[in-house]
Amino acid sequence: MAADVTISTGGGQGAPLDYPVPGAVELVLKQLKASYNGASAAGAFVPTVQLLTASGVEVGSWTASQALAAGASADVTWFPGVSSEAATSAGSLTPFYNVLLAASAPSFDIVGIPANGGSLAFITYLRSDEAGVINTEAKVTVNGLSTGSGISYEYWDSRGFTDQSGTSESVFGANGAGSDSGHYSGSWFIMPNYSVIAQDHQFAGYVAKLGQFSDTTSWQTYVVAMQCCIDPGIAVNRVTITPTTAGANWVAGSRVTMYLL
Amino acid sequence: MAQKINAGMPDGIDVDETYTIRFAALDPLSGAPVAGVTISLAQIHAASVGQAAGTQLNAGPFIYVPGPND
């Protein structure tokens, strides 16, 4: 039977404060708490808990509902069932994954998706370091699988473009380095029935894209559809979002949020 | 007196020795770490599903807090 434990620090230490989970330890988190003192803060800040892999890749991030001004202090408690949005925001949800890049990274890799939900809802805000303005697109890989490994990808958009040859899928837009400074592309997409893959070629994911791009002539918005055909018995447990070009990176300020619905 | 903030996190997050739990102070616009913020009384409350217990849970500045049955 699992035993409840509490692990704690004492007096103040500079942020960030790390707990590297020791060897042979496995924890199921129930509640996190910390007192933040911003008396000497260099600027406004958001209390945040991050979950990092051994290689330092952020795989989870949970932020407080509000930023604190320099000089302010707060006792922050994180626990399930509480929205990270404002308390008065009825209907708000707690994200399963919510990562805002502080530095360039090659992907958003959402792992450990539990098989207990009906749909995955993604909201993205992306800019890559690729040279293009509007030609760059985010690629999604499901479960790390390529075509022929239990999954195939098909893609359409309103421009009539069809792609069935990839080992991942273009699902929404992302601004490139050629777009106006500071411009990111906002998109959303939903994967329904992600944990109920019961028959061959069941429609496992689709995308509605509201990608808005800034090129040299106009702003554009268009809609795409993505279909993932997944063999029986394979549920979606991992979604990886990368730029189109191999070796490219998402730049700082890019963000992906995912909800279990 | 410090204000009280409740924040959300997913239920049932399972972490093992390959992970680090980080309490951070991030810039609300860029996501970059903000210097000069201090953190005290950081606390992790969890169910230990591995074999480790007691001081085996100590790491970094974190120490195990014995309960009434220890």
PDB file of N, CA and C in Angstrom, chain A residues 29 62 79-80 94-97, chain B residues 8-13:
ATOM      1  N   LEU A  29       2.163  12.559  -7.054  1.00  0.00           N
ATOM      2  CA  LEU A  29       2.024  13.867  -6.415  1.00  0.00           C
ATOM      3  C   LEU A  29       0.579  14.138  -5.994  1.00  0.00           C
ATOM      4  N   TRP A  62       3.084  23.872 -14.347  1.00  0.00           N
ATOM      5  CA  TRP A  62       1.816  24.318 -13.783  1.00  0.00           C
ATOM      6  C   TRP A  62       2.042  25.665 -13.117  1.00  0.00           C
ATOM      7  N   PHE A  79      -2.752  21.909  -6.221  1.00  0.00           N
ATOM      8  CA  PHE A  79      -3.364  20.603  -6.015  1.00  0.00           C
ATOM      9  C   PHE A  79      -4.408  20.322  -7.074  1.00  0.00           C
ATOM     10  N   PRO A  80      -4.697  19.038  -7.310  1.00  0.00           N
ATOM     11  CA  PRO A  80      -5.645  18.671  -8.363  1.00  0.00           C
ATOM     12  C   PRO A  80      -7.035  19.202  -8.063  1.00  0.00           C
ATOM     13  N   THR A  94      -8.010  22.763 -15.790  1.00  0.00           N
ATOM     14  CA  THR A  94      -6.601  22.636 -15.458  1.00  0.00           C
ATOM     15  C   THR A  94      -5.905  21.904 -16.588  1.00  0.00           C
ATOM     16  N   PRO A  95      -4.884  22.495 -17.194  1.00  0.00           N
ATOM     17  CA  PRO A  95      -4.222  21.802 -18.286  1.00  0.00           C
ATOM     18  C   PRO A  95      -3.440  20.586 -17.803  1.00  0.00           C
ATOM     19  N   PHE A  96      -3.361  19.558 -18.652  1.00  0.00           N
ATOM     20  CA  PHE A  96      -2.480  18.422 -18.386  1.00  0.00           C
ATOM     21  C   PHE A  96      -1.053  18.810 -18.714  1.00  0.00           C
ATOM     22  N   TYR A  97      -0.911  19.659 -19.722  1.00  0.00           N
ATOM     23  CA  TYR A  97       0.418  20.066 -20.192  1.00  0.00           C
ATOM     24  C   TYR A  97       0.345  21.545 -20.542  1.00  0.00           C
TER      25      TYR A  97
ATOM     26  N   GLY B   8      -3.730  25.040  -9.909  1.00  0.00           N
ATOM     27  CA  GLY B   8      -4.111  23.701 -10.306  1.00  0.00           C
ATOM     28  C   GLY B   8      -2.953  22.876 -10.814  1.00  0.00           C
ATOM     29  N   MET B   9      -3.097  21.576 -10.700  1.00  0.00           N
ATOM     30  CA  MET B   9      -2.159  20.626 -11.301  1.00  0.00           C
ATOM     31  C   MET B   9      -2.965  19.381 -11.653  1.00  0.00           C
ATOM     32  N   PRO B  10      -2.497  18.598 -12.604  1.00  0.00           N
ATOM     33  CA  PRO B  10      -3.239  17.377 -12.968  1.00  0.00           C
ATOM     34  C   PRO B  10      -3.245  16.380 -11.823  1.00  0.00           C
ATOM     35  N   ASP B  11      -4.215  15.523 -11.825  1.00  0.00           N
ATOM     36  CA  ASP B  11      -4.333  14.477 -10.818  1.00  0.00           C
ATOM     37  C   ASP B  11      -3.460  13.286 -11.215  1.00  0.00           C
ATOM     38  N   GLY B  12      -2.858  12.639 -10.225  1.00  0.00           N
ATOM     39  CA  GLY B  12      -2.184  11.372 -10.459  1.00  0.00           C
ATOM     40  C   GLY B  12      -0.871  11.455 -11.206  1.00  0.00           C
ATOM     41  N   ILE B  13      -0.120  12.540 -11.033  1.00  0.00           N
ATOM     42  CA  ILE B  13       1.176  12.649 -11.710  1.00  0.00           C
ATOM     43  C   ILE B  13       2.167  11.697 -11.049  1.00  0.00           C
TER      44      ILE B  13
END
